[in-house]
CSV table of C-alpha atoms in Angstrom, one decimal:
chain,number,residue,atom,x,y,z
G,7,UNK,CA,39.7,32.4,-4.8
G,8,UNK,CA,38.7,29.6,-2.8
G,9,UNK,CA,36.6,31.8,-0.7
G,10,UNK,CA,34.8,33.3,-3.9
G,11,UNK,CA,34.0,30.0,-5.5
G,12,UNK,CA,32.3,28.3,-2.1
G,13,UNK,CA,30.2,31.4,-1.9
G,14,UNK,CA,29.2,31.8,-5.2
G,15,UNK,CA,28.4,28.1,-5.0
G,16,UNK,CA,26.4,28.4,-1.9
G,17,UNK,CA,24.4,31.4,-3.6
G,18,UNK,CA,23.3,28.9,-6.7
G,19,UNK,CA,22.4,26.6,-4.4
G,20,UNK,CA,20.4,28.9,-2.8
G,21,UNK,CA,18.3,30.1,-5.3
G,22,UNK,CA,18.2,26.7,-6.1
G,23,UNK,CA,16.0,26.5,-2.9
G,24,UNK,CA,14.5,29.2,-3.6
G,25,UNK,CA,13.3,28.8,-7.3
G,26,UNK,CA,12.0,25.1,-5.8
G,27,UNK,CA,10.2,26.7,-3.1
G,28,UNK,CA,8.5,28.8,-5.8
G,29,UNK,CA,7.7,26.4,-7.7
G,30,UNK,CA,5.9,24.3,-4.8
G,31,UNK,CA,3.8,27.4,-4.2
G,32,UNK,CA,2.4,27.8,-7.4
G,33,UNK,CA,1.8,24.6,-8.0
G,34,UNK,CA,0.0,24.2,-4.6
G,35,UNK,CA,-2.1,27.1,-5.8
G,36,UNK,CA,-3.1,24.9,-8.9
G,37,UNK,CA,-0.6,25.6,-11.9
G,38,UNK,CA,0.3,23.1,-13.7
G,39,UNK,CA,3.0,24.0,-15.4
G,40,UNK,CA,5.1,24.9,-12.1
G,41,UNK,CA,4.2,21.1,-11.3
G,42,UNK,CA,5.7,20.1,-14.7
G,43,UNK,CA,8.4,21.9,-13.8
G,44,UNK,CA,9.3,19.8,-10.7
G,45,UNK,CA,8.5,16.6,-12.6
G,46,UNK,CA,11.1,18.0,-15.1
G,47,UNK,CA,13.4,18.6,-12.2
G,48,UNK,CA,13.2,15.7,-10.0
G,49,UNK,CA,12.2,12.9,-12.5
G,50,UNK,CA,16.0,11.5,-12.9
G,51,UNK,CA,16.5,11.4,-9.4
G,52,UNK,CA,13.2,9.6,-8.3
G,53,UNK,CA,13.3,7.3,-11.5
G,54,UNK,CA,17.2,5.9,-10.7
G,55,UNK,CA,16.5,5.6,-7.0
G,56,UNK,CA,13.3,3.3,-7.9
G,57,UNK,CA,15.3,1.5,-10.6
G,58,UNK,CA,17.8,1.1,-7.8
G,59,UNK,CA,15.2,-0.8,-5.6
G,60,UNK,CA,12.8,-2.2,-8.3
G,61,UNK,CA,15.7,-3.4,-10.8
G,62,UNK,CA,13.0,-3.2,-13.7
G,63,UNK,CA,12.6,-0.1,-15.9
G,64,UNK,CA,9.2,-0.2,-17.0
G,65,UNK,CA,8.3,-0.9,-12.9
G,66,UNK,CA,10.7,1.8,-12.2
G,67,UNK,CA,9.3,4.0,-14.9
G,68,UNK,CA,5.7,3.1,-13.9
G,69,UNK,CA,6.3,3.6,-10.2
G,70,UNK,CA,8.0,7.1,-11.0
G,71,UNK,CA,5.2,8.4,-12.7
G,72,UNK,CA,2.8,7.0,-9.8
G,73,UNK,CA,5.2,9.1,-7.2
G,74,UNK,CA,4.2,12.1,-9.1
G,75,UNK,CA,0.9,11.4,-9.8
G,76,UNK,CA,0.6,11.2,-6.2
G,77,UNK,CA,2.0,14.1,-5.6
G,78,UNK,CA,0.5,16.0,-7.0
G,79,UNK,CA,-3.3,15.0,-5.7
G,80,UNK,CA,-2.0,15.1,-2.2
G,81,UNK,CA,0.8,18.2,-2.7
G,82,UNK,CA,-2.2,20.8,-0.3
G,83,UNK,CA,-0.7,18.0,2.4
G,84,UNK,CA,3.1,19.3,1.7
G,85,UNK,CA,3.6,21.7,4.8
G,86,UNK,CA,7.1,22.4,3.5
G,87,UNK,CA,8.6,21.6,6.7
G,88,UNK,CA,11.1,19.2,4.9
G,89,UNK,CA,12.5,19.7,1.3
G,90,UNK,CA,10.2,18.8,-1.7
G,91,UNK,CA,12.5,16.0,-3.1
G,92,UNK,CA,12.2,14.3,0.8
G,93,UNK,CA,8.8,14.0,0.7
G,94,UNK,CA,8.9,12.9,-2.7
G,95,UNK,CA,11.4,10.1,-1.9
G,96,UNK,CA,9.0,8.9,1.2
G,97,UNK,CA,6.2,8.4,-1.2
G,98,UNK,CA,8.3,6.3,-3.9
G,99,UNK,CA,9.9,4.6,-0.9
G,100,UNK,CA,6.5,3.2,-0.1
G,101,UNK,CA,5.4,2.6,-3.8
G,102,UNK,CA,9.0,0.5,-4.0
G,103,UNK,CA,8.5,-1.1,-0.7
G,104,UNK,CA,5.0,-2.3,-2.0
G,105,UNK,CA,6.1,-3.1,-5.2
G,106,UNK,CA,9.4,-5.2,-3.9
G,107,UNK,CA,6.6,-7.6,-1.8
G,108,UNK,CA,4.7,-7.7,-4.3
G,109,UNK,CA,7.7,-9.0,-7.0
G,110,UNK,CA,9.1,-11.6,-3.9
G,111,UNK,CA,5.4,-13.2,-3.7
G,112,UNK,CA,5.9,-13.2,-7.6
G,113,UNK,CA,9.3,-14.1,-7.9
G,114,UNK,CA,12.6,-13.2,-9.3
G,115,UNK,CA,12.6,-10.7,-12.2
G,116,UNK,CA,15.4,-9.6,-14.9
G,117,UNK,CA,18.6,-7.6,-13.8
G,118,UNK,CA,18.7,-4.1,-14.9
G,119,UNK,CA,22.1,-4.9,-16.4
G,120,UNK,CA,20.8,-8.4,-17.6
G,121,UNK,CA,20.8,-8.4,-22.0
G,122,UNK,CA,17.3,-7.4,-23.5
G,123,UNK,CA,15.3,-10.6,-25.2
G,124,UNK,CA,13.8,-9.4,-28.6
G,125,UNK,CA,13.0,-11.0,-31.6
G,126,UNK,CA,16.1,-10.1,-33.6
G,127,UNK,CA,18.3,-11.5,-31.0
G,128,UNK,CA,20.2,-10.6,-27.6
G,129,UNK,CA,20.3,-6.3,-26.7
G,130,UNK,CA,23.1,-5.3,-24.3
G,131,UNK,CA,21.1,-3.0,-21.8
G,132,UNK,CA,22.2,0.7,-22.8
G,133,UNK,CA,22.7,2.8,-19.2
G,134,UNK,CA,22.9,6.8,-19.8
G,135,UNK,CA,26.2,7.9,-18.3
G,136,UNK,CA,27.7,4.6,-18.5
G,137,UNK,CA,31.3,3.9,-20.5
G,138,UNK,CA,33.1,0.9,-21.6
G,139,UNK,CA,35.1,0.1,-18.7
G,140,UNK,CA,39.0,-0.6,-19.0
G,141,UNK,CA,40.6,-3.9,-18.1
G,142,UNK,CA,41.3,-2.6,-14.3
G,143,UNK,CA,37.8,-1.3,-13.8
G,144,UNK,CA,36.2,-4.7,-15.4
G,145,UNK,CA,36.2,-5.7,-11.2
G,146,UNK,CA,34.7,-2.4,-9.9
G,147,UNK,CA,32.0,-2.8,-12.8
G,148,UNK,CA,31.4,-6.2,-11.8
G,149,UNK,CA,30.9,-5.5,-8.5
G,150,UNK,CA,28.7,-2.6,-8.7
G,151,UNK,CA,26.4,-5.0,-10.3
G,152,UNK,CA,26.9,-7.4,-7.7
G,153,UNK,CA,26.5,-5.1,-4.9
G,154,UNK,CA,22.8,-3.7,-6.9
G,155,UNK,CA,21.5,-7.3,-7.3
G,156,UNK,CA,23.1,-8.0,-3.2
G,157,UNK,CA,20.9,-5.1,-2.3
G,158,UNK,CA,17.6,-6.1,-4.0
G,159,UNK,CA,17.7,-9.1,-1.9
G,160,UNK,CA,17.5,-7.5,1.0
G,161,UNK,CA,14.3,-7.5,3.3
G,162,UNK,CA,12.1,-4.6,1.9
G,163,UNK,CA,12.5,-2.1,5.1
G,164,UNK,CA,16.4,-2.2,4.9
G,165,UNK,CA,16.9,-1.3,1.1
G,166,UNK,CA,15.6,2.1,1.1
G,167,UNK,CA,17.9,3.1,4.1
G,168,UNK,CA,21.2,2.1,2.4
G,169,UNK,CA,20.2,3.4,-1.2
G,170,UNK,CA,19.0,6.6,0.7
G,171,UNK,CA,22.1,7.1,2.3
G,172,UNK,CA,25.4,5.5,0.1
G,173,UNK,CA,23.3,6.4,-3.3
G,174,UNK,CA,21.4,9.1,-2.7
G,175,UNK,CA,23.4,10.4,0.0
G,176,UNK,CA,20.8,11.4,2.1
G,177,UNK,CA,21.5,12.1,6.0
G,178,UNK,CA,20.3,10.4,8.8
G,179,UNK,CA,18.3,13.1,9.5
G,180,UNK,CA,16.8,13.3,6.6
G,181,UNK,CA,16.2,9.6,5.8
G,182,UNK,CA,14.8,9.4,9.3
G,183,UNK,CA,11.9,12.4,8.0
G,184,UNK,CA,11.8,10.5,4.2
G,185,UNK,CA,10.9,6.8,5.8
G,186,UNK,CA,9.0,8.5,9.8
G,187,UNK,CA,11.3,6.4,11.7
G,188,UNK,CA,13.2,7.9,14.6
G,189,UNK,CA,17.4,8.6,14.0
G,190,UNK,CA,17.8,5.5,16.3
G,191,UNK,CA,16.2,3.2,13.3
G,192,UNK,CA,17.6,4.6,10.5
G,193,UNK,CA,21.2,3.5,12.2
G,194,UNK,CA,20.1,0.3,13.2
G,195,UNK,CA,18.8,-0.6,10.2
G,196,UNK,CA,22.2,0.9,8.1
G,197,UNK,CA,23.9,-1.6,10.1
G,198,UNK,CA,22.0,-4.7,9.2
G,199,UNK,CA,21.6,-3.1,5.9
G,200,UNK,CA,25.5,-3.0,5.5
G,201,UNK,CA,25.9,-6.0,7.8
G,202,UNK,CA,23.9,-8.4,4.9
G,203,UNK,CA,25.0,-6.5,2.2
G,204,UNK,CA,28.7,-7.7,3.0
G,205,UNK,CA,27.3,-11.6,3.7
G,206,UNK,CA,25.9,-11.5,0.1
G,207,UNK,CA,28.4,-9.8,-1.4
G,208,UNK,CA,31.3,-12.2,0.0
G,209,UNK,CA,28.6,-15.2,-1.6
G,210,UNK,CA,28.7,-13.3,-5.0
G,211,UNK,CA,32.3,-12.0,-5.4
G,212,UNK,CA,35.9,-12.8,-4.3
G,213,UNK,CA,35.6,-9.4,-2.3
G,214,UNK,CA,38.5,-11.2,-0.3
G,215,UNK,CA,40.2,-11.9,-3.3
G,216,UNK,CA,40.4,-8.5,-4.5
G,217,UNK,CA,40.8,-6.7,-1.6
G,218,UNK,CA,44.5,-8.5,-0.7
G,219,UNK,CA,45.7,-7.8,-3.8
G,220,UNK,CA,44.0,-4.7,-5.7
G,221,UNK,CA,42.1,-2.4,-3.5
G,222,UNK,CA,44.2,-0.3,-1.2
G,223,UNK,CA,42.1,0.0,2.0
G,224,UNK,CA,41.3,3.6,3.9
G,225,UNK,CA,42.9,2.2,6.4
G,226,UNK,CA,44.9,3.8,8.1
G,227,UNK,CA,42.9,7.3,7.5
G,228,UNK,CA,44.5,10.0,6.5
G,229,UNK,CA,44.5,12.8,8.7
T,24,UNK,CA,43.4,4.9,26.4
T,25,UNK,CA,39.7,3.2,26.1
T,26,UNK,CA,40.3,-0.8,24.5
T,27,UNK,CA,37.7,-0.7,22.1
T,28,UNK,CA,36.0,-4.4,21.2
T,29,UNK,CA,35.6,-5.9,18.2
T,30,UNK,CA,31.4,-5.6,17.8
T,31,UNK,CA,32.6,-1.8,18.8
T,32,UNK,CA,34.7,-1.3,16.1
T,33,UNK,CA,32.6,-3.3,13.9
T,34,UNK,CA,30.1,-0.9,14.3
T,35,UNK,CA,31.8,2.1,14.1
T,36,UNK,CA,33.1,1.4,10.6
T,37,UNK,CA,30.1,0.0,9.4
T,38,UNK,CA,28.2,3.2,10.0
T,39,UNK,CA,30.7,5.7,9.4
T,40,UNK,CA,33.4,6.6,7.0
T,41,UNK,CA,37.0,7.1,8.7
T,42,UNK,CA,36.7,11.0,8.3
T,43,UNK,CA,33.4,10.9,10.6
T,44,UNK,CA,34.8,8.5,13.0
T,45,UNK,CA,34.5,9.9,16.7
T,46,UNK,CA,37.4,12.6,17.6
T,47,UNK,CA,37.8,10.6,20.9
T,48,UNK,CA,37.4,7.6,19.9
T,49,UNK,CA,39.7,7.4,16.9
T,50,UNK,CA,43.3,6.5,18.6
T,51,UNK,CA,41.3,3.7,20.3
T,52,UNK,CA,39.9,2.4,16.8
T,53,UNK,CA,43.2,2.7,14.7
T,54,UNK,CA,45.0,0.7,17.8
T,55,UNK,CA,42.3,-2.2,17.6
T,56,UNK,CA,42.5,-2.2,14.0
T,57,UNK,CA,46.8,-3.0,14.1
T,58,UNK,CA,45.8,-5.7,15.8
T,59,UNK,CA,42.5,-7.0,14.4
T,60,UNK,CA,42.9,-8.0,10.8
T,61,UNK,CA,38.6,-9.1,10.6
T,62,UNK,CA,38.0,-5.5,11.7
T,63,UNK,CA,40.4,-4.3,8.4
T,64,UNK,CA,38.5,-6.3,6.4
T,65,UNK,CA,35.2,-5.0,7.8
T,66,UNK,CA,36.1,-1.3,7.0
T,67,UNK,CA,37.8,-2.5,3.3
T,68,UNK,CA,34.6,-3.8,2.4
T,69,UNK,CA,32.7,-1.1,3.8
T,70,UNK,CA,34.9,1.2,2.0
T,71,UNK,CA,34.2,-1.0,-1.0
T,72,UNK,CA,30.3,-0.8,-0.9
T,73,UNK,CA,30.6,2.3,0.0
T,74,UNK,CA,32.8,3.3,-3.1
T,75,UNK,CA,30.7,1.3,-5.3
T,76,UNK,CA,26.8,2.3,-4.8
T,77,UNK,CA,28.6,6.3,-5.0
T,78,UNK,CA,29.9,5.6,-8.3
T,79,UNK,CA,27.1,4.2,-9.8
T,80,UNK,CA,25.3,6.4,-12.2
T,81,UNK,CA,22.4,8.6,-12.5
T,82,UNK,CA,20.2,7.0,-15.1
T,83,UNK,CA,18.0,9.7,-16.9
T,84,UNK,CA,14.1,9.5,-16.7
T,85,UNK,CA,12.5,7.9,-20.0
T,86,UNK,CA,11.6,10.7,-22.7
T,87,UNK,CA,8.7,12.5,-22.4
T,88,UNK,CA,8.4,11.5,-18.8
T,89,UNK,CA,7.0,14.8,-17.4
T,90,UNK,CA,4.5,15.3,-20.2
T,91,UNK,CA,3.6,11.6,-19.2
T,92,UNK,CA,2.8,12.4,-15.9
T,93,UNK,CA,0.7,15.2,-16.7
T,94,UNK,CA,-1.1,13.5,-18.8
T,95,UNK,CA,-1.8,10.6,-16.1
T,96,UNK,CA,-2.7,13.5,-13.7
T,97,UNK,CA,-5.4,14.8,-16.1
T,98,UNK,CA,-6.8,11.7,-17.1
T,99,UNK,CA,-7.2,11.3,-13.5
T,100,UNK,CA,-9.0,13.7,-12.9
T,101,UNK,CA,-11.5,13.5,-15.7
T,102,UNK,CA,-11.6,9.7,-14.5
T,103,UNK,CA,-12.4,11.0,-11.1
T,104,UNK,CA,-14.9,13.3,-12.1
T,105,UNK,CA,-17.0,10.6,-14.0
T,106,UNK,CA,-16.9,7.9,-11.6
T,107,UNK,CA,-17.9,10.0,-9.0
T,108,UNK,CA,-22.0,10.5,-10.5
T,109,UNK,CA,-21.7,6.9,-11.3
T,110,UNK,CA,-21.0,5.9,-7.9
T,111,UNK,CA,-24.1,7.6,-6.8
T,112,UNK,CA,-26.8,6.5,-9.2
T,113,UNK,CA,-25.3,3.1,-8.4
T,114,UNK,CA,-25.2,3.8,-4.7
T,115,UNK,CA,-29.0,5.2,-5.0
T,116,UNK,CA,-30.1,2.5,-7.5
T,117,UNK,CA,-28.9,-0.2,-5.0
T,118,UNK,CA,-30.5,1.3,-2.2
T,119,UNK,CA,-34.3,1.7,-4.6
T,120,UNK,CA,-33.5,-2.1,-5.3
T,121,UNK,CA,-32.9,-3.3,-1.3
T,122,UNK,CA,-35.8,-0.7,-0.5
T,123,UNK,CA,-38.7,-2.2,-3.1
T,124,UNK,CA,-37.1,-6.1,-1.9
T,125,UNK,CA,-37.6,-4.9,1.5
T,126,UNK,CA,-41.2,-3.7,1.2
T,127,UNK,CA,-41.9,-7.0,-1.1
T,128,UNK,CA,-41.0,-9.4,1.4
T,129,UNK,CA,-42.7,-7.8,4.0
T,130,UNK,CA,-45.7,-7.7,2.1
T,131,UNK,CA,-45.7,-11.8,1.2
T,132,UNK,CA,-44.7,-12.5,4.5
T,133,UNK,CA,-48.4,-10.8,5.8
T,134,UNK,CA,-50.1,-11.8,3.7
T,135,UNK,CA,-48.4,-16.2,4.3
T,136,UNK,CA,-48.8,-14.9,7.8
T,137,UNK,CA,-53.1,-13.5,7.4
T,138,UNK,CA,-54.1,-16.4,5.4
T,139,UNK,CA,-52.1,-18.9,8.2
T,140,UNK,CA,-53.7,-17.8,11.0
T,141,UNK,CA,-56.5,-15.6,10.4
T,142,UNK,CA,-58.9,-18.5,11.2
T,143,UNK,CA,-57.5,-18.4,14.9
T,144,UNK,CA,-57.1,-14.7,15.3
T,145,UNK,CA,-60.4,-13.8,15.1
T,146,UNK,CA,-62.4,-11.8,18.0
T,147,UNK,CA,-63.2,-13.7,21.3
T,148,UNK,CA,-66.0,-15.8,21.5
T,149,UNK,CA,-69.3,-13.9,21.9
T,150,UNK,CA,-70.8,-14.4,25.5
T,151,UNK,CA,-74.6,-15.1,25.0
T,152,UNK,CA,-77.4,-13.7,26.9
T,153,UNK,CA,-77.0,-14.0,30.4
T,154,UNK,CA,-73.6,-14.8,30.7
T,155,UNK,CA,-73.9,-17.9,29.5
T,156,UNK,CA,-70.5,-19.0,27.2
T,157,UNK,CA,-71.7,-20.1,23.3
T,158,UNK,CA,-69.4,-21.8,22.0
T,159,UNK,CA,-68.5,-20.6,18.4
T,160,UNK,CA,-66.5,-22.5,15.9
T,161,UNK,CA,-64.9,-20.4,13.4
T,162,UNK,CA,-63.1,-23.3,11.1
T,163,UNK,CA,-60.5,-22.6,8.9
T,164,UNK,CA,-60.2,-25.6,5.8
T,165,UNK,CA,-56.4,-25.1,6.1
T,166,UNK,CA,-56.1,-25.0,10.1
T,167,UNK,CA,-55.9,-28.1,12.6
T,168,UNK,CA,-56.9,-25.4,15.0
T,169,UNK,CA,-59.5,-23.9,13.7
T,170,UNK,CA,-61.0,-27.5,12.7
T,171,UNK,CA,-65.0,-28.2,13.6
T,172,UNK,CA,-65.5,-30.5,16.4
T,173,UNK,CA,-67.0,-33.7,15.3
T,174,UNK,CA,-69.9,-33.3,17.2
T,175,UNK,CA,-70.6,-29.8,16.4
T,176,UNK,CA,-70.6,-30.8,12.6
T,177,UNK,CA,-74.3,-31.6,13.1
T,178,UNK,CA,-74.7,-28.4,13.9
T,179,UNK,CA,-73.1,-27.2,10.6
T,180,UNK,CA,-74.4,-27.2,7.3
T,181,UNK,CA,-72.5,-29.1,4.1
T,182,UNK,CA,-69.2,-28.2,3.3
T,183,UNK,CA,-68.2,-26.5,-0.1
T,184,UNK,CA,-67.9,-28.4,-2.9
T,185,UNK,CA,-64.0,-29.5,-2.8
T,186,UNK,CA,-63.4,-28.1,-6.1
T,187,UNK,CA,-64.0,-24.6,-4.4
T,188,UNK,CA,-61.5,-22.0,-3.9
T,189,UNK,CA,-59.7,-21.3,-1.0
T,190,UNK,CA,-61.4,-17.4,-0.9
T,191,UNK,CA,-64.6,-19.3,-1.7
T,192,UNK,CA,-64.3,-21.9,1.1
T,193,UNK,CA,-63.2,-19.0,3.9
T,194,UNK,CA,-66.4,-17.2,2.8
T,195,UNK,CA,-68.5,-20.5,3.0
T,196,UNK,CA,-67.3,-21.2,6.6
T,197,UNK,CA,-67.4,-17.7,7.9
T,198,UNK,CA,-71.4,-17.6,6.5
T,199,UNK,CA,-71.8,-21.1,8.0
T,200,UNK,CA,-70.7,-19.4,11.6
T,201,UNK,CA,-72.9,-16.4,11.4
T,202,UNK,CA,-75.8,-18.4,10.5
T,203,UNK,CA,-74.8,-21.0,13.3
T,204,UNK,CA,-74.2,-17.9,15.5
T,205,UNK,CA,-77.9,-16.7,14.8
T,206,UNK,CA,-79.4,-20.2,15.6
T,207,UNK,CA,-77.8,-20.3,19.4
T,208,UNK,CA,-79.2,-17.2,19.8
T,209,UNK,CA,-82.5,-17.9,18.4
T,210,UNK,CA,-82.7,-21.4,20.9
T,211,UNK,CA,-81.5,-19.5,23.7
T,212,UNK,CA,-84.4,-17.0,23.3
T,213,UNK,CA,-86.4,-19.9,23.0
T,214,UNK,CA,-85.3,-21.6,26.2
T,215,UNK,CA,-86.2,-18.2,28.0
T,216,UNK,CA,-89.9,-18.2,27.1
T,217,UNK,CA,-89.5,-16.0,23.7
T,218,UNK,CA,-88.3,-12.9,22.6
C-alpha cells in the first residue's frame, strides 16, 4: 500500500515539474498568461519568505511583486539549470538583503505580529493559517515570535541561509545555487546563523527555563 | 572509539538534526553528550529553533497579487517604451545645446583674441629699396605694443577725435601708416637722385 502511495506521490510530483517546466517555456516565448500562472503558483511562497526577512507586509508585499516583476524582464536569462522557484528565491534574497540595509540605516520597524494602529483603536494582526493557541502552546507561540524577531536582527548575509534552510527547507545545495556561494559558505554561515540565533534567543526567552522543565530534548535519538 | 570535543560536537548539532548525524561518528557524539550537559543544551535549543521556524506558517500572498504584478509588468513596459524617445531627444537636445555653446565661445574668444592683438600680428616690416630697413609703426589705440614712438609722432598726423570709435580709430591709424609708408618711400627716392 505503502509502495503504491510513494509512487503515486512521486508521479504528482513529477508532473508537478513538469507542468512548471511548461509553463517556464511558454512564458519565455512571451505569454503572459503562463507567467501569471507562476505568479499564481509561487506568490505564497516568495511573499512569506520575504515577510520572514522583511517583518513588514506592505515591504514584503511590495518586494514580492518586484521579485516577479523582475522576473519576468530578465526570465530569457533563466537557463533552467536550477528549479524556477531557486532562481526566484535568489532574486528576492537580494531584494530582502537590500531592503534589510536599507531599514537598519532607517531603523527599527513594526513586528509582523505587533497590533495594527488605526483610528478606531488597536487591530490584532490576523495571520492566514494561524489558530488560537492553547495554554501549553502559549510558550511555543511565544517563541516562534521570539525566534522571527531573533532572526531579523541578524547581519543581512546570514538571515537568508537559515530561513532558506529551517523555513523553507531548502538544501545546502540548493541554497548554495539560490545565494552563488560555494557549499562551504552556506555551512559556515548556518553555523553563525544558528550560533547568534541561540545568543539572542537566550536574551529574549527563558529557553533555559523551558527546556528543564517542558521540552523533552531529541536527545538521546532514536534509532 | 574517536573522543570527540566540545566545539566538535557543537558543531555537529548545530548543523545537523540527530537523524543526519555522521554514521561513524554517532557513538562518539552520544558518549560526549552523557557527559557534557552544555552540548545537551546546544542540541535542545537547536532542536527548539529548529522546531519552531518549521512550524511557523505559510502566510497567503495579498489578494489580487498575480493580477498586481501583471499589471506592474505592463505598466513597465509602456513606461519603458516612452522614456526611451525621451531619453533621446533629451540626449540629442543636450548635445545641439553643448555643440551651439561650443561654437559660441570659440567664436568670442577670436574675435577678444583679433581685436587684442591684431595691431601686433600684422605682416613684417617692409624692407625699402636697397635693403635698407624702414621702420613702420603700425599703432594700435588699445596696445602698449603697438604704441607710436614719441619721436616718430612727428612723423604722424593728428590722432582721431577721442570720441571716435574703436573700428573708426583702427581705420584712422592703419590710413595714417600707409600714408606714412608712402612718404619714406617718396624721401628715399628722393635721397637717390629721383624716381
Amino acid at each position: 500500500m505503502n509502495f503504491f502511495l510513494d509512487r503515486a506521490s512521486l508521479e504528482n510530483k513529477d508532473a508537478k515539474v513538469a507542468k512548471m517546466a511548461t509553463l517556464v517555456q511558454r512564458a519565455q516565448a512571451g505569454e503572459r498568461e503562463a507567467f501569471g500562472d507562476l505568479v499564481e503558483a509561487h506568490a505564497d511562497r516568495i511573499y512569506t519568505y520575504l515577510l520572514h526577512l522583511v517583518g513588514d507586509r506592505e515591504e514584503a508585499e511590495d518586494l514580492a511583486q518586484e521579485t516577479f516583476v523582475r522576473a519576468w524582464e530578465s526570465l530569457d536569462r533563466f537557463r533552467g539549470g536550477a528549479a524556477f522557484s531557486t532562481w526566484l528565491y535568489r532574486i528576492a534574497t537580494n531584494l530582502a538583503i537590500d531592503a534589510i540595509r536599507r531599514r537598519q540605516r532607517r531603523g527599527p520597524i513594526q513586528s509582523i505580529d505587533a497590533p495594527v494602529q488605526t483610528d478606531d483603536g488597536e487591530l490584532d494582526r490576523q495571520v492566514a493559517g494561524q489558530v488560537p493557541a492553547p495554554d501549553e502552546d502559549l510558550f511555543r507561540q511565544e517563541l516562534q515570535r521570539a525566534v522571527w524577531e531573533s532572526i531579523r536582527e541578524l547581519p543581512p548575509k546570514l538571515q537568508p541561509v537559515l530561513v532558506l534552510y529551517d523555513f523553507e527547507q531548502l538544501s545546502y545545495e540548493d541554497i548554495s545555487r539560490v545565494l552563488l556561494i560555494p557549499l562551504g559558505t552556506v555551512k559556515s554561515r548556518l553555523f553563525h546563523a544558528r550560533q547568534q540565533l541561540k545568543r539572542l534567543l537566550s536574551a529574549k526567552m527563558p529557553v533555559d527555563e523551558y527546556l528543564s522543565t517542558i521540552r523533552q530534548s531529541s536527545w538521546p535519538p532514536v534509532r | 572509539m574517536k573522543r570527540l570535543k566540545c566545539t566538535q560536537v557543537k558543531r555537529i548539532v548545530t548543523l545537523q538534526e540527530p537523524a543526519a548525524w555522521p554514521i561513524g561518528l554517532r557513538d562518539a557524539i552520544e558518549a560526549h553528550m552523557a557527559d557534557c550537559p552544555s552540548c545537551r543544551r546546544e542540541l535542545a535549543l537547536s532542536d527548539l529553533v529548529r522546531e519552531a521556524l518549521r512550524q511557523t506558517p505559510t502566510y497567503r500572498a495579498p489578494a489580487g497579487f498575480a493580477p498586481s504584478v501583471m499589471g506592474k509588468i505592463a505598466e513597465r513596459e509602456i513606461l519603458r517604451s516612452r522614456r526611451w524617445p525621451h531619453r533621446l531627444v533629451a540626449w540629442s537636445n543636450a548635445r545641439a545645446v553643448l555643440a551651439a555653446a561650443a561654437v559660441a565661445v570659440m567664436l568670442v574668444g577670436s574675435t577678444l583674441v583679433y581685436l587684442r592683438y591684431q595691431g601686433d600680428v600684422m605682416p613684417s616690416p617692409p624692407v625699402g629699396h636697397g635693403g635698407v630697413h624702414v621702420p613702420t609703426y603700425y599703432p594700435n589705440p588699445r596696445s602698449e605694443v603697438g604704441q607710436v614712438p614719441p619721436e616718430a609722432k612727428g612723423e604722424m598726423d593728428q590722432s582721431p577725435r577721442g570720441d571716435a570709435s574703436l573700428v573708426e580709430q583702427l581705420i584712422f591709424y592703419h590710413e595714417q601708416a600707409a600714408l606714412h609708408e608712402i612718404g619714406t618711400d617718396a624721401g628715399i627716392l628722393m635721397a637717390r637722385g629721383g624716381p
